[in-house]
PDB file of C-alpha atoms in Angstrom:
ATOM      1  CA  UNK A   1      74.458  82.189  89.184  1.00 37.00           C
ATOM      2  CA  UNK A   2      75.652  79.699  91.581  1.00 37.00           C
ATOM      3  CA  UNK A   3      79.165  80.532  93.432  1.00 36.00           C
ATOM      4  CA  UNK A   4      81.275  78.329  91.979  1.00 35.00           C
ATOM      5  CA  UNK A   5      80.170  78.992  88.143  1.00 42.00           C
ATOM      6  CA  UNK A   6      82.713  82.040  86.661  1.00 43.00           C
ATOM      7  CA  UNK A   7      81.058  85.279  85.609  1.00 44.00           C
ATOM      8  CA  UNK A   8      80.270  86.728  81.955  1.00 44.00           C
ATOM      9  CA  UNK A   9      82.291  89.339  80.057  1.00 42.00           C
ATOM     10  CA  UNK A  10      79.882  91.722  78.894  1.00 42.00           C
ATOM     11  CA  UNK A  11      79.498  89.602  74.948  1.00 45.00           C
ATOM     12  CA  UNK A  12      78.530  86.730  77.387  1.00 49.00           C
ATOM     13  CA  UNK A  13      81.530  84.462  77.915  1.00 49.00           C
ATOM     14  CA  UNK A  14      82.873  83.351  80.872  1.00 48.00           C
ATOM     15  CA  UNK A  15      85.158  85.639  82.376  1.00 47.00           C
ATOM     16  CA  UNK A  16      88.438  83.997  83.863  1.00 49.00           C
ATOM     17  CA  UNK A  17      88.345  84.587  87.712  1.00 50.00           C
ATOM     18  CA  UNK A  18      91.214  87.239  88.571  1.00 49.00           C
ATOM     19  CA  UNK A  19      92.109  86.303  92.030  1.00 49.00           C
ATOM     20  CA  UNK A  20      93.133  83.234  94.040  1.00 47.00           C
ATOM     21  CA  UNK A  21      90.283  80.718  95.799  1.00 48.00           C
ATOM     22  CA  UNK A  22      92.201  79.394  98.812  1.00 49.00           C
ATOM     23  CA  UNK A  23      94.558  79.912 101.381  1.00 54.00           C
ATOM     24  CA  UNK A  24      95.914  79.114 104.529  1.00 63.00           C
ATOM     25  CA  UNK A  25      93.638  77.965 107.296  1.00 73.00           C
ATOM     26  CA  UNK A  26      93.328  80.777 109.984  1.00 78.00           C
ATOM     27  CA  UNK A  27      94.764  79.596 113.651  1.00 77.00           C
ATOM     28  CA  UNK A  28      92.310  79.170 116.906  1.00 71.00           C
ATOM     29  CA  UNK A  29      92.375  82.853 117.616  1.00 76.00           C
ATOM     30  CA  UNK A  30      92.245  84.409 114.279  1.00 78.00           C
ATOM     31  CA  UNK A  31      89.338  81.972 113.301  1.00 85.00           C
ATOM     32  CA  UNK A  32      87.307  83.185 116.478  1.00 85.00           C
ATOM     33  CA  UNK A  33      87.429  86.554 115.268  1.00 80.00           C
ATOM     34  CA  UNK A  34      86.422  85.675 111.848  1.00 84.00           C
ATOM     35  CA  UNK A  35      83.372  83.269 113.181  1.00 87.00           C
ATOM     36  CA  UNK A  36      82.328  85.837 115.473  1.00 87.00           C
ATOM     37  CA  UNK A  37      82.733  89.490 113.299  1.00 87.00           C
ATOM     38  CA  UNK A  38      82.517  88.519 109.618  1.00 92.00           C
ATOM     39  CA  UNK A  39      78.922  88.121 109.234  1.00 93.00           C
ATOM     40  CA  UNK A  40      77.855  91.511 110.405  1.00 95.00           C
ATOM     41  CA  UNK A  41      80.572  92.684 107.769  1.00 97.00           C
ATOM     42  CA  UNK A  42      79.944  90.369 104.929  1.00 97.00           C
ATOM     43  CA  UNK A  43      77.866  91.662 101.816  1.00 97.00           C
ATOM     44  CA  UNK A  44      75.851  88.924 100.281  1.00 94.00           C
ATOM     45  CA  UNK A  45      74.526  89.617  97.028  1.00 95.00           C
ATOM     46  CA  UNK A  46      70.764  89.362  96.292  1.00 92.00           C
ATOM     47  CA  UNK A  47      70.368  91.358  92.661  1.00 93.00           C
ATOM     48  CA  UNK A  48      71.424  94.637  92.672  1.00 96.00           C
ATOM     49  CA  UNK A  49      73.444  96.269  95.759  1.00 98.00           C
ATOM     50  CA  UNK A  50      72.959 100.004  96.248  1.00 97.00           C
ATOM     51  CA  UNK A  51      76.139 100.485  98.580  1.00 98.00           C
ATOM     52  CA  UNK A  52      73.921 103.531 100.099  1.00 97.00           C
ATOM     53  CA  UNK A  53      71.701 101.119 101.782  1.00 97.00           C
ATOM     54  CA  UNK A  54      75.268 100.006 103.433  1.00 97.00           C
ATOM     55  CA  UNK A  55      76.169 103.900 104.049  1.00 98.00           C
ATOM     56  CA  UNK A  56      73.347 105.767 104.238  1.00 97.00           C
ATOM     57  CA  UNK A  57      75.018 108.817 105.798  1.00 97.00           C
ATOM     58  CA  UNK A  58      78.748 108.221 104.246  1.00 98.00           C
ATOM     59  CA  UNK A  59      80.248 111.688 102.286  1.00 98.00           C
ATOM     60  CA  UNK A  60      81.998 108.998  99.556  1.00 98.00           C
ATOM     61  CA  UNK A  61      81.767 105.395  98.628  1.00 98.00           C
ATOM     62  CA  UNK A  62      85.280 103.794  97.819  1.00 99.00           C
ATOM     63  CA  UNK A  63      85.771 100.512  97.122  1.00 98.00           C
ATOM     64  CA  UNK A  64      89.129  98.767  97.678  1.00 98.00           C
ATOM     65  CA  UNK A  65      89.582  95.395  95.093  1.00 98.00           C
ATOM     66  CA  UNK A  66      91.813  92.905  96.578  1.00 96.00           C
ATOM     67  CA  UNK A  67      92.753  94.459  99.601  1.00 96.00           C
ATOM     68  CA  UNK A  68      95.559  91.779 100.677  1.00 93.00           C
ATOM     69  CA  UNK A  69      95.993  92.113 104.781  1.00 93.00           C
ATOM     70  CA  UNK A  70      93.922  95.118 104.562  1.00 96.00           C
ATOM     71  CA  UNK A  71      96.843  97.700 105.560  1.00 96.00           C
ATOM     72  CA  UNK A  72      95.665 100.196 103.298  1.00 97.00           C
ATOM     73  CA  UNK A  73      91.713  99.393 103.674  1.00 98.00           C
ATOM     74  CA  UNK A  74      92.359  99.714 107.403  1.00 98.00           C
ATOM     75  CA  UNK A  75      94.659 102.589 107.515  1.00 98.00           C
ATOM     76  CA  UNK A  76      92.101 104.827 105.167  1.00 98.00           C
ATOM     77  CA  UNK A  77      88.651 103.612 106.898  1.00 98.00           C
ATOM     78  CA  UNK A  78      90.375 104.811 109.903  1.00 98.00           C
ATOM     79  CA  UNK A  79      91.010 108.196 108.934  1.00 98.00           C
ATOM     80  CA  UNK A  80      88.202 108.896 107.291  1.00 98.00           C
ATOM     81  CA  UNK A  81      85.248 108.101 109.504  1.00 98.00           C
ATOM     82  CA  UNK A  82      82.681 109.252 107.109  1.00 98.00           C
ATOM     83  CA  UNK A  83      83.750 107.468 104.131  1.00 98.00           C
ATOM     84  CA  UNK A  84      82.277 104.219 103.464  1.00 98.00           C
ATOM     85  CA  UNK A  85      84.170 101.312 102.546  1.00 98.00           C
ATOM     86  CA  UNK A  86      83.965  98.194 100.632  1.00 98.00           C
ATOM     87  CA  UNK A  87      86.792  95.634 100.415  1.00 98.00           C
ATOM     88  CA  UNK A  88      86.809  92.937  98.427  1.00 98.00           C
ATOM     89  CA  UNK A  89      89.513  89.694  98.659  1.00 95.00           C
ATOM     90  CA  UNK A  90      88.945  86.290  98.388  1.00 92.00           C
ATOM     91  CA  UNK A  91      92.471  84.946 100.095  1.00 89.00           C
ATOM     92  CA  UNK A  92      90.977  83.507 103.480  1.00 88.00           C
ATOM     93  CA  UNK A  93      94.585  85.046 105.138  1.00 88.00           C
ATOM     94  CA  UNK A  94      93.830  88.749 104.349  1.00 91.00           C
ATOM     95  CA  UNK A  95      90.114  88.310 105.067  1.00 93.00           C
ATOM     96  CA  UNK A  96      90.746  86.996 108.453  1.00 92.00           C
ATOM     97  CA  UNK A  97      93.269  89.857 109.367  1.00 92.00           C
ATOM     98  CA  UNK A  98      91.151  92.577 107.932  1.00 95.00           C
ATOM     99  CA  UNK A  99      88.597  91.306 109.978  1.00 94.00           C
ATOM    100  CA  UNK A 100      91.129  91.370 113.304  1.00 93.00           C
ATOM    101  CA  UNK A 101      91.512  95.102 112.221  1.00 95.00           C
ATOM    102  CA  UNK A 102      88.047  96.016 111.971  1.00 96.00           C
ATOM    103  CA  UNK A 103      87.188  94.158 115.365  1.00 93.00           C
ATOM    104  CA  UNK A 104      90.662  95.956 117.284  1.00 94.00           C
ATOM    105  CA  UNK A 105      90.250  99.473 115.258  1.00 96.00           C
ATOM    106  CA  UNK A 106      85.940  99.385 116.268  1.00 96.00           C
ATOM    107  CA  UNK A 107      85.813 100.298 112.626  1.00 97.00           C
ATOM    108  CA  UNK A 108      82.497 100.887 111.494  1.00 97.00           C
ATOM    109  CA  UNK A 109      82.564 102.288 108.023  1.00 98.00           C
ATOM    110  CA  UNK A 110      83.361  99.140 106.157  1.00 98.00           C
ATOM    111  CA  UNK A 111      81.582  95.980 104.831  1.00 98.00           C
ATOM    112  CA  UNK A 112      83.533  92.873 102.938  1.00 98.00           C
ATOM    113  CA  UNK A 113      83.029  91.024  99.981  1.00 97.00           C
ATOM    114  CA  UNK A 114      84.384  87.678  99.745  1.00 94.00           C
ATOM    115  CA  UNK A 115      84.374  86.545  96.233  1.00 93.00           C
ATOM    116  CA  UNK A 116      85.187  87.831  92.730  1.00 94.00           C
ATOM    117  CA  UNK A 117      84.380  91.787  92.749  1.00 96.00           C
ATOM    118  CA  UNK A 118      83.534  91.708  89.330  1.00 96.00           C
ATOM    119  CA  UNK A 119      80.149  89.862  90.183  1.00 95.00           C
ATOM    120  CA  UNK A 120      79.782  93.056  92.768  1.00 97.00           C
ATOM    121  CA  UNK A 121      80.383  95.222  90.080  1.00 97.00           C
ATOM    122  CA  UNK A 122      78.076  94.321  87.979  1.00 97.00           C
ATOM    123  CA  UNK A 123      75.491  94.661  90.647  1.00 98.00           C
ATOM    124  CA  UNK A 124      76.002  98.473  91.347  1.00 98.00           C
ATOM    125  CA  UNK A 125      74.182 101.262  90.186  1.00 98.00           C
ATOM    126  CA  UNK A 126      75.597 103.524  87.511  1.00 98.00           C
ATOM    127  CA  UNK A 127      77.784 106.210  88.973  1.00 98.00           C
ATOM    128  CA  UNK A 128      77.278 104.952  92.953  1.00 98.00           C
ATOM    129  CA  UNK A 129      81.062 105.227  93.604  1.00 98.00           C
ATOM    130  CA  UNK A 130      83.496 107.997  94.284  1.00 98.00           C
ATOM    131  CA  UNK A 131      86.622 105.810  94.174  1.00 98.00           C
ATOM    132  CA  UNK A 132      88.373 102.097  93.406  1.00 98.00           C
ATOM    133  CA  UNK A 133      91.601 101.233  94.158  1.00 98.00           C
ATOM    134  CA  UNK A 134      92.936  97.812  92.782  1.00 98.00           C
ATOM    135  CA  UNK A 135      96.603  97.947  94.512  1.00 97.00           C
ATOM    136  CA  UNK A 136      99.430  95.921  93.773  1.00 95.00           C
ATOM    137  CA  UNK A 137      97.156  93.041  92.061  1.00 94.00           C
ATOM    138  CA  UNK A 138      98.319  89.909  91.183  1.00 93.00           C
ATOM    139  CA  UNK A 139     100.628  90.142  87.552  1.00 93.00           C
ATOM    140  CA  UNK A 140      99.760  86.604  86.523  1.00 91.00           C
ATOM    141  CA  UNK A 141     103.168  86.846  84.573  1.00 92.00           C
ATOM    142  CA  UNK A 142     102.755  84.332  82.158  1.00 93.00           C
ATOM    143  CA  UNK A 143     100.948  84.965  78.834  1.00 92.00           C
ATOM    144  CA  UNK A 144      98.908  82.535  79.154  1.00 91.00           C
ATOM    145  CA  UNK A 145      97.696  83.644  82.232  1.00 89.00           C
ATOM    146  CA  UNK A 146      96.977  87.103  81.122  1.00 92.00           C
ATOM    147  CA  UNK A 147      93.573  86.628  81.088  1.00 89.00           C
ATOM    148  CA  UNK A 148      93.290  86.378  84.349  1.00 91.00           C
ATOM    149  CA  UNK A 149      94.569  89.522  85.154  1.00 94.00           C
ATOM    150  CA  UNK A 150      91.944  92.077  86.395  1.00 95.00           C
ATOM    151  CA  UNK A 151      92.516  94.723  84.218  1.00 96.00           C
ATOM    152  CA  UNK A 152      90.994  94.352  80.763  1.00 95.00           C
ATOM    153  CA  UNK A 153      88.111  95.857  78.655  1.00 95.00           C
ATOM    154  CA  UNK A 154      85.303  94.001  80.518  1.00 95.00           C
ATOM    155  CA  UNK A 155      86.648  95.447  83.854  1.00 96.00           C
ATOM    156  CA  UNK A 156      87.475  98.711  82.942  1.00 97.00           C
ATOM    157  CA  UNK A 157      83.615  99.123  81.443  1.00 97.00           C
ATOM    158  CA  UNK A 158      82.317  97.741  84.294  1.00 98.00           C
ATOM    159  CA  UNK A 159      84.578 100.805  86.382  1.00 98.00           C
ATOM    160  CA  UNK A 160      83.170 103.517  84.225  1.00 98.00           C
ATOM    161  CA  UNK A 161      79.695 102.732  84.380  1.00 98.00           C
ATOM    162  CA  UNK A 162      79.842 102.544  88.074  1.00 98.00           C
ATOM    163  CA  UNK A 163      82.338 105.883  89.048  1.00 98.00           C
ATOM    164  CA  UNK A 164      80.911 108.763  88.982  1.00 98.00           C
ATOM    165  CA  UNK A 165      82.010 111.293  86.626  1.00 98.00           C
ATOM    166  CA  UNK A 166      84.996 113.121  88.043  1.00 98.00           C
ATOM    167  CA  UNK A 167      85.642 109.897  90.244  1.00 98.00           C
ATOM    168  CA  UNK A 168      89.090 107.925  90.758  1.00 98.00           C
ATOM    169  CA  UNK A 169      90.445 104.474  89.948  1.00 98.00           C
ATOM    170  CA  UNK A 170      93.362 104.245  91.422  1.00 98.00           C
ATOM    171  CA  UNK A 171      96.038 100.996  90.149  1.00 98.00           C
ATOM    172  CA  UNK A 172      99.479 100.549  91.996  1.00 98.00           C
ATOM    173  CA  UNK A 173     102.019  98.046  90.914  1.00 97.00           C
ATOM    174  CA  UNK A 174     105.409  97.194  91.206  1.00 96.00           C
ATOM    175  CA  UNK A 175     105.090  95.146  87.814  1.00 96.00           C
ATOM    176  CA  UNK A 176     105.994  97.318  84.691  1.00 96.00           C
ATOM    177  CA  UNK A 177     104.931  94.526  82.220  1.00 96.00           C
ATOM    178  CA  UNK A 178     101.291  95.193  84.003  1.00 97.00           C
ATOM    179  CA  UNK A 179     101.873  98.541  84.208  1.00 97.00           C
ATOM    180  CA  UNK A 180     102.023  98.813  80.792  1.00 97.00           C
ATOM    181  CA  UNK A 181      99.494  97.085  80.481  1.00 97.00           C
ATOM    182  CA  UNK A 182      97.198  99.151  82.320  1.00 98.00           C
ATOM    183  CA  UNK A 183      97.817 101.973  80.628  1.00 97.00           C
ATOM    184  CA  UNK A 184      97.241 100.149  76.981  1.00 97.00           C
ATOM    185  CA  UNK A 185      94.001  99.497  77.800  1.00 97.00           C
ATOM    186  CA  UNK A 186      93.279 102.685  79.603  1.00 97.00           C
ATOM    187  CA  UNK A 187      93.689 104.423  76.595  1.00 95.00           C
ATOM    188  CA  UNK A 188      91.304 102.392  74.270  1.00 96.00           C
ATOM    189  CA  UNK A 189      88.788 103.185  77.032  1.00 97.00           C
ATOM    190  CA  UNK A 190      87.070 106.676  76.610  1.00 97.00           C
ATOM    191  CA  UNK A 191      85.356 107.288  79.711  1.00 98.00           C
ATOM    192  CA  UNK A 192      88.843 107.136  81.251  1.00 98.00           C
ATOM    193  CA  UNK A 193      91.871 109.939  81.255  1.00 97.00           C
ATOM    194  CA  UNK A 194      94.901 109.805  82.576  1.00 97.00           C
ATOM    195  CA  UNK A 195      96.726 113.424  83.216  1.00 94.00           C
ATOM    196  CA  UNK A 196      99.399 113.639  85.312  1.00 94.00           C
ATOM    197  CA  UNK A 197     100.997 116.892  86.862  1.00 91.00           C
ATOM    198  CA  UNK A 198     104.534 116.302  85.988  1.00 94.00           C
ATOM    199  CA  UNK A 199     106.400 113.523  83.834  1.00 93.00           C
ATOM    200  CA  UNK A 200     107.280 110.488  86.221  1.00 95.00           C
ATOM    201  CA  UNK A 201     105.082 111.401  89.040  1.00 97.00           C
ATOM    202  CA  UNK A 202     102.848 108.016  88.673  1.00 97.00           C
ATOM    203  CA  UNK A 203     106.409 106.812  90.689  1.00 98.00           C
ATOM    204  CA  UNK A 204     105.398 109.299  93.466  1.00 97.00           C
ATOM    205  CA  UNK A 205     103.106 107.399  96.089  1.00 97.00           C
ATOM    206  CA  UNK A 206      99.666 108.599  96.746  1.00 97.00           C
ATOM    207  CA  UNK A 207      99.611 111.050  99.334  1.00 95.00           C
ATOM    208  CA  UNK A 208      99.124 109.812 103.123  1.00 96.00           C
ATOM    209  CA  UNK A 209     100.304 106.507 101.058  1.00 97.00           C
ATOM    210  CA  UNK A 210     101.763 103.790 103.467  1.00 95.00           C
ATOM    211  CA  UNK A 211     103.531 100.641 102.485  1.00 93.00           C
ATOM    212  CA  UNK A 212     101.360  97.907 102.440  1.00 91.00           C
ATOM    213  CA  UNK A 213     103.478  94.168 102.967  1.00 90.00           C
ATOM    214  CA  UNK A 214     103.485  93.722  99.487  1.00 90.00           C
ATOM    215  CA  UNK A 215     105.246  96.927  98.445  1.00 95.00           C
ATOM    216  CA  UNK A 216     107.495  95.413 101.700  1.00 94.00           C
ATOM    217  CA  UNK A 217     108.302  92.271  99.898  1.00 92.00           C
ATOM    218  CA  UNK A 218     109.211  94.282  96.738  1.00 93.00           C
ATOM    219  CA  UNK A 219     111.499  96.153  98.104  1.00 95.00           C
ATOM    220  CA  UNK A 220     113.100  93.352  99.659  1.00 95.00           C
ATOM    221  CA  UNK A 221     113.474  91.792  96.139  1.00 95.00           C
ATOM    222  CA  UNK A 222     115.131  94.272  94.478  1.00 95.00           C
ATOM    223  CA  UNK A 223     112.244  95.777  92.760  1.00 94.00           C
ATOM    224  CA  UNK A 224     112.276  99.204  94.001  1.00 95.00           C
ATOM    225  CA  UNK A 225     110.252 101.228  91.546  1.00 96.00           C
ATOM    226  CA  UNK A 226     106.527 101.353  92.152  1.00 97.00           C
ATOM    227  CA  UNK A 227     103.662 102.765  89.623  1.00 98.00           C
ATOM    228  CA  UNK A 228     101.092 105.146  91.396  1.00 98.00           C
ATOM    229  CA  UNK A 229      98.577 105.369  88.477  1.00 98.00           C
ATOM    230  CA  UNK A 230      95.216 107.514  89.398  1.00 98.00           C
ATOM    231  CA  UNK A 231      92.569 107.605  86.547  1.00 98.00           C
ATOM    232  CA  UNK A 232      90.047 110.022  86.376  1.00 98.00           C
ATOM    233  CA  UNK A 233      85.857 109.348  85.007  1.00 98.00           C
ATOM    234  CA  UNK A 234      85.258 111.860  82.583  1.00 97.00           C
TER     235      UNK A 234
END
């Protein structure tokens, strides 16, 4: 599979790419970072990963999907020293300041992926993660552009096959269309439940939760209910 060629959903077609390929160009400083740091961070795939090789002595193995400027990736790989993280984001912007954080924070429990995650999914071993977050994704609003969206049958196979049985996947939104749509196709998909402790408490944040820039700019534009979903692997 070269880079550039979209992966397959799981009857073999190709799978519409769910993020965004480009961005702006990092300044002098910022890029210096990046040149220097990245490539002792970056996880290039060669067949199958086995994210213990990455974290040998790690407790848990969490995996953050489109981390944005890498507020919450930061903020969490910070206080938890023994976790191991992987962050994946394709925007050049929040790869370059997740980088700057890694480099100012000496933070030495995470490792980046730079393209689509699905094609990292797919590479992991069954049950070889503890927890995913996918927080505040793009809602690709349109219907036609739906498809795009990262949430759908292929993905959410892909999730249970690779969290462990009693593991998380965590989704955060400020959308309700995707919202809703999350939970539609959470509930066609057995290996996933969804039992919260109290009607409306998916509008409670997570706890320790901090807002990342995104949930900022909601709030700024008048959208000031969030979704706090947390799924659990049966």
């Amino acid at each position: 599979m070269t880079d550039h060629q979209l992966p397959k959903t799981r009857s073999g077609e190709p799978r519409a790419f769910f993020g965004r390929r480009s961005g702006k160009k990092l300044h002098g400083g910022q890029q210096a970072v990046f040149d220097a740091t990245l490539p002792d961070l970056e996880i290039k795939l060669d067949g199958k990963l086995d994210p213990r090789a990455l974290f040998p002595d790690a407790e848990k193995i969490i995996v953050e999907i489109g981390y944005g400027g890498g507020e919450h990736l930061a903020l969490e790989a910070g206080r938890h020293p023994h976790t191991g993280y992987i962050g994946c984001e394709v925007f050049t912007g929040g790869i370059g300041k997740m980088v700057q954080s890694i480099a100012a924070e000496e933070l030495r429990n995470v490792r980046l992926f730079t393209d689509d995650a699905y094609k990292l999914l797919v590479e992991l071993p069954d049950a070889s993660l503890d927890e995913v977050y996918l927080l505040y994704p793009d809602p690709w609003p349109k219907t036609r552009h739906h498809k795009r969206r990262f949430v759908s049958p292929t993905t959410l196979k892909e999730l249970a096959r690779v969290i462990r049985p009693g593991g998380l996947f965590h989704f955060a939104s400020d959308i309700e269309d995707y919202a809703n749509w999350t939970l539609a196709h959470i509930v066609r998909e057995p290996e996933f439940s969804f039992a919260p402790h109290k009607p409306g408490s998916w509008h409670e944040p997570y706890e320790g939760w901090e807002a990342t820039r995104y949930e900022q700019k909601a709030r700024r534009e008048g959208r000031l209910i969030s979704f706090y979903f947390s799924f659990t692997r049966r």
